[in-house]
Coordinates of C-alpha atoms in Angstrom, one line a residue:
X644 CA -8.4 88.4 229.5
X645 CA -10.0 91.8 228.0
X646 CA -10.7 89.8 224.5
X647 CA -12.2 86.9 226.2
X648 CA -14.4 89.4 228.3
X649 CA -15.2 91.0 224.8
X650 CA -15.9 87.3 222.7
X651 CA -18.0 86.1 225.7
X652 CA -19.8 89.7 225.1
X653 CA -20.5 89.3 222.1
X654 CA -21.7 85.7 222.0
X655 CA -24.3 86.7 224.4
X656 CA -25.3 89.9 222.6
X657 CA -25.5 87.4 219.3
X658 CA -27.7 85.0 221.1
X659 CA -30.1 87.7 222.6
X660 CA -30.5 89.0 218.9
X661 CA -31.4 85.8 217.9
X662 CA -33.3 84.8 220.8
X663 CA -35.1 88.4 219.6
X664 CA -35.6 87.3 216.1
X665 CA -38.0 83.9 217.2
X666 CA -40.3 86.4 218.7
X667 CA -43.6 88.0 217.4
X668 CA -42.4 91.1 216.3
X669 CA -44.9 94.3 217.0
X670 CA -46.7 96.5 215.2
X671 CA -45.0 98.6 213.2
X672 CA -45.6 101.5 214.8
X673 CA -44.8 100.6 218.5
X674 CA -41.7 98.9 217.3
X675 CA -40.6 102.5 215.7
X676 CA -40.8 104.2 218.7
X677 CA -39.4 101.6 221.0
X678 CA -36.5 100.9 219.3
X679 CA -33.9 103.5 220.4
X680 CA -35.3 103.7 223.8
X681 CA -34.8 99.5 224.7
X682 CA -31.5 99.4 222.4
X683 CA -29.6 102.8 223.2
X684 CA -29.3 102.9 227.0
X685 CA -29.3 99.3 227.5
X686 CA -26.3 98.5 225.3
X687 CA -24.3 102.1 225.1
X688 CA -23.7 102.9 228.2
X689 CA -22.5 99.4 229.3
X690 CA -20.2 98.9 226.7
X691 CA -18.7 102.3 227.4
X692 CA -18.1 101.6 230.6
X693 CA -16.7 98.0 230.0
X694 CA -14.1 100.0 227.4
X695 CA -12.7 102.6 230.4
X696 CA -12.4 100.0 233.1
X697 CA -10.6 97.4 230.6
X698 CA -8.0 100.7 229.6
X699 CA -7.7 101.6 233.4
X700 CA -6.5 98.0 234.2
X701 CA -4.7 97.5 230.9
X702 CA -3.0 100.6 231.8
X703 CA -2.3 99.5 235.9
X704 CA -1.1 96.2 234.4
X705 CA 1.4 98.5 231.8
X706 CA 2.7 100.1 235.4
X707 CA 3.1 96.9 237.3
X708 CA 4.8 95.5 234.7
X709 CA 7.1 98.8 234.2
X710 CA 6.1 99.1 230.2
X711 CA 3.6 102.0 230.8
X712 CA 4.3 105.5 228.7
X713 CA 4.3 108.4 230.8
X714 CA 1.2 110.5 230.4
X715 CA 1.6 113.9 228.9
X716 CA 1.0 116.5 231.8
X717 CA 1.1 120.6 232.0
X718 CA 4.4 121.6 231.4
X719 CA 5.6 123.3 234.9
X720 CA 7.7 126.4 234.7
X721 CA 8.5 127.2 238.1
X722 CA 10.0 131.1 237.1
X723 CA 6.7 132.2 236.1
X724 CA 4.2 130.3 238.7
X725 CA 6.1 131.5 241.4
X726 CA 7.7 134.6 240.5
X727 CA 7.6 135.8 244.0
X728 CA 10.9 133.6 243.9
X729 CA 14.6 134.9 242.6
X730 CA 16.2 132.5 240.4
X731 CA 19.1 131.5 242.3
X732 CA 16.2 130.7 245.3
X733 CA 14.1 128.3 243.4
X734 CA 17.5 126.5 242.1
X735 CA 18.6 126.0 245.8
X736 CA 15.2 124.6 246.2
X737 CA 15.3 122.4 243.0
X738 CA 18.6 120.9 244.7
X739 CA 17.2 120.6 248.0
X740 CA 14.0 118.3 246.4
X741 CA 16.6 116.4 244.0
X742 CA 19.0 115.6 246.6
X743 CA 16.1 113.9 248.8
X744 CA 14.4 112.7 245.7
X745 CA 15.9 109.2 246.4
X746 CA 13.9 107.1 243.5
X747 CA 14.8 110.0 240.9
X748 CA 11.5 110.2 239.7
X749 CA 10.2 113.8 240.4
X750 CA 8.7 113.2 243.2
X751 CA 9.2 113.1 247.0
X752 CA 6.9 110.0 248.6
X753 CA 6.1 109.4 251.9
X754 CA 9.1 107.3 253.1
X755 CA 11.8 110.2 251.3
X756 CA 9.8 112.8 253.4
X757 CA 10.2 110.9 256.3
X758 CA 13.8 110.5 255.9
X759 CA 13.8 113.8 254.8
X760 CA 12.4 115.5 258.1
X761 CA 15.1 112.9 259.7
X762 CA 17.8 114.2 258.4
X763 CA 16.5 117.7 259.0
X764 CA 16.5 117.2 262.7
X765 CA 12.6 117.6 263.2
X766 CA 11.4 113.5 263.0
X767 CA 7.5 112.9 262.2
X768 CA 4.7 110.3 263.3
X769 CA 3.2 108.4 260.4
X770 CA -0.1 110.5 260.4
X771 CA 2.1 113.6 260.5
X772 CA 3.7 112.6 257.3
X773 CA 0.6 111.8 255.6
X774 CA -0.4 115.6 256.8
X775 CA 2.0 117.4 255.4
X776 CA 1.7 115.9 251.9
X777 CA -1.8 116.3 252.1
X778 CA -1.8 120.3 253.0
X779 CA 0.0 120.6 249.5
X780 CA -1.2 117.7 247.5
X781 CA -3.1 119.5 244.7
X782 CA -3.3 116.2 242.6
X783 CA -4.2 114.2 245.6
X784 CA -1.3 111.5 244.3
X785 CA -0.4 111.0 248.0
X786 CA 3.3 112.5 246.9
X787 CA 5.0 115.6 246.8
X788 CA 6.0 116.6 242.8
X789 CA 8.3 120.0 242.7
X790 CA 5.7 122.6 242.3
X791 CA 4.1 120.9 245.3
X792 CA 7.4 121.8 247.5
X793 CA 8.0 125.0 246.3
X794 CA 4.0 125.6 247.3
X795 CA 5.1 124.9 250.7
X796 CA 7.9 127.9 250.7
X797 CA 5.3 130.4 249.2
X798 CA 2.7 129.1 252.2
X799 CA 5.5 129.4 254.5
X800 CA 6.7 133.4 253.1
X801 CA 2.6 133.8 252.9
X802 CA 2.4 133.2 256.6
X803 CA -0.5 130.3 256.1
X804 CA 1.6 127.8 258.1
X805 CA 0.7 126.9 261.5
X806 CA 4.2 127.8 263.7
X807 CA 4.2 124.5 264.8
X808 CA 3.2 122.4 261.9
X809 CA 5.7 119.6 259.9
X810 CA 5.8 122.1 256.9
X811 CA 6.6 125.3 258.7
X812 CA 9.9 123.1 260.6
X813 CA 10.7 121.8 257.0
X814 CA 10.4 125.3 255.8
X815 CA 12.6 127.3 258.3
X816 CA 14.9 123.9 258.6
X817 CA 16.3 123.9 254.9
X818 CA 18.6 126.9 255.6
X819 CA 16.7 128.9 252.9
X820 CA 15.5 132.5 254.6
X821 CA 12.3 133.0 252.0
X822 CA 10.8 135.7 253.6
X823 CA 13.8 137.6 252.8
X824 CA 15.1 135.8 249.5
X825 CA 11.7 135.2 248.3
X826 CA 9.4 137.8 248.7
X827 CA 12.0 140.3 250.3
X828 CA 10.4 140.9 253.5
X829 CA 6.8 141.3 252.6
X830 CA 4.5 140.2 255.5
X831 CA 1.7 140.0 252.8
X832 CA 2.0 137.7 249.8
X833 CA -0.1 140.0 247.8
X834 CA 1.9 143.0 248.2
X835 CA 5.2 140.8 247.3
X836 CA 2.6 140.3 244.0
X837 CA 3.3 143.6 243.4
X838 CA 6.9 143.7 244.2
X839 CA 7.4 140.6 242.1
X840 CA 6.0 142.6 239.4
X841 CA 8.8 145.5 239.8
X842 CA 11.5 142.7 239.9
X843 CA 11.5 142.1 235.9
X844 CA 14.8 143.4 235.2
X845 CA 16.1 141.9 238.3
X846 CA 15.3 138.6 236.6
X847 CA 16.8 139.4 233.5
X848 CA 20.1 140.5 235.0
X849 CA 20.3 137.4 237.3
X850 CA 19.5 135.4 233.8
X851 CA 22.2 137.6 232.4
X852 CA 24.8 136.5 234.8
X853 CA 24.0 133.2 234.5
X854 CA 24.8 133.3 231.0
X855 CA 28.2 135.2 231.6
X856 CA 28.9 132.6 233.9
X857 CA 28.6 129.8 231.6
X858 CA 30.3 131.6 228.9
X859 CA 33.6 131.9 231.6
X860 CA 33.4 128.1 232.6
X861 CA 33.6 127.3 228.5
X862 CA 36.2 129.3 228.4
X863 CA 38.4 128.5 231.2
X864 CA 37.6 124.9 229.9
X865 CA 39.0 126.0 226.6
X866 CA 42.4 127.4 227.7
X867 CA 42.8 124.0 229.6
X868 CA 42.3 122.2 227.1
X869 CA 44.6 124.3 224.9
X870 CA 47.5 124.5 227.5
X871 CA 46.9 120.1 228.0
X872 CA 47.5 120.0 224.0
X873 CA 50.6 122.2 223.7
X874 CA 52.2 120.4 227.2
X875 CA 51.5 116.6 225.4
X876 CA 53.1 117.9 221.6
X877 CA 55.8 119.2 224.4
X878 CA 56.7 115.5 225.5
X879 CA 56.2 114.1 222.2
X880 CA 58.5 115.6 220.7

């Protein structure tokens, strides 16, 4: 359809040239100065915009169709845009928004938060729904992507939650305590700035362990493996 669009384009632009050509042609001098100003805005601009709307629908076309490449976005590091946050809080958060993240696509859309707040015991209206996303939706993409969910925790530690709104029950109904995990205790999110800022080698131990932790699993996987290898040659034998 675009390349028809585009032939019938420039057959037309081909028959006004030549429609052009029949005519007197001016003087010189007016034809100088008049040139850019007739040719330039009139042709340009349209063309430019007939060349984004044909990639926006090519594009929506790519989506419906499920051949669409996913566009390069800012890469999210949720340790350092929310270091207010211990490690071990923000990966009980990134289970909690996987494990409702039904379509496994990043996100949390309007029917997963419904179900969501469901199965949290605190059930919301349609226009409720739509409210909470839009408190947080920073992309205005009518969903909730993981930085968007952890944005409600740090409102909710921040105290910028109304007591009674969807958010604040989704906050203090997920079993997570961030004013005390999160910001440990700070009534003021600026001050927990600054106690965020003392918390450096806090991090680094918690990464620490992490790491030890690993290392233990690979090697208790090791000695099973080990002890299944010496009990088979056992029976084989």
């Amino acid at each position: 359809m675009a390349s028809q669009e585009l032939a019938l384009k420039l057959q037309r632009r081909l028959q006004w040239e030549e429609a052009e050509e029949g005519r007197p042609q001016p003087a010189p001098r007016a034809f100088a100065a008049r040139e850019p100003e007739s040719e330039s805005p009139a042709w340009a601009p349209t063309a430019c915009a007939d060349a984004e709307l044909s990639a926006q629908l090519t594009r929506r076309l790519d989506i419906n169709e499920g051949t669409a490449r996913p566009r390069r976005c800012k890469v999210f590091n949720p340790y350092t845009e929310f270091p207010e946050f211990s490690r071990r809080l923000i990966k009980d958060l990134e289970s909690k928004f996987k494990l409702y993240d039904a379509g496994r696509d990043g996100f949390i859309d309007l029917m997963e938060l419904k179900l969501m707040m469901e199965k949290l015991g605190a059930p919301q209206t349609h226009l409720g729904l739509k409210n909470m996303i839009k408190e947080v939706d920073e992309d205005f993409d009518g969903q909730l992507s993981f930085r968007e969910f952890l944005l409600i925790f740090h409102k909710a530690a921040a105290g910028e939650l109304e007591e009674d709104s969807g958010l604040m029950a989704l906050a203090k109904l997920s079993e997570i305590d961030v004013a005390q995990e999160g910001v440990k205790g700070a009534k003021d999110f600026f001050e927990a700035k600054v106690q965020a800022l003392s918390c450096a080698s806090k991090f680094e131990a918690e990464l620490k362990a992490e790491q030890d932790e690993r290392k233990r699993e690979e090697e208790k996987r090791r000695l099973r493996q080990a002890a299944f290898r010496e009990l088979k040659a056992a029976f084989s034998t």
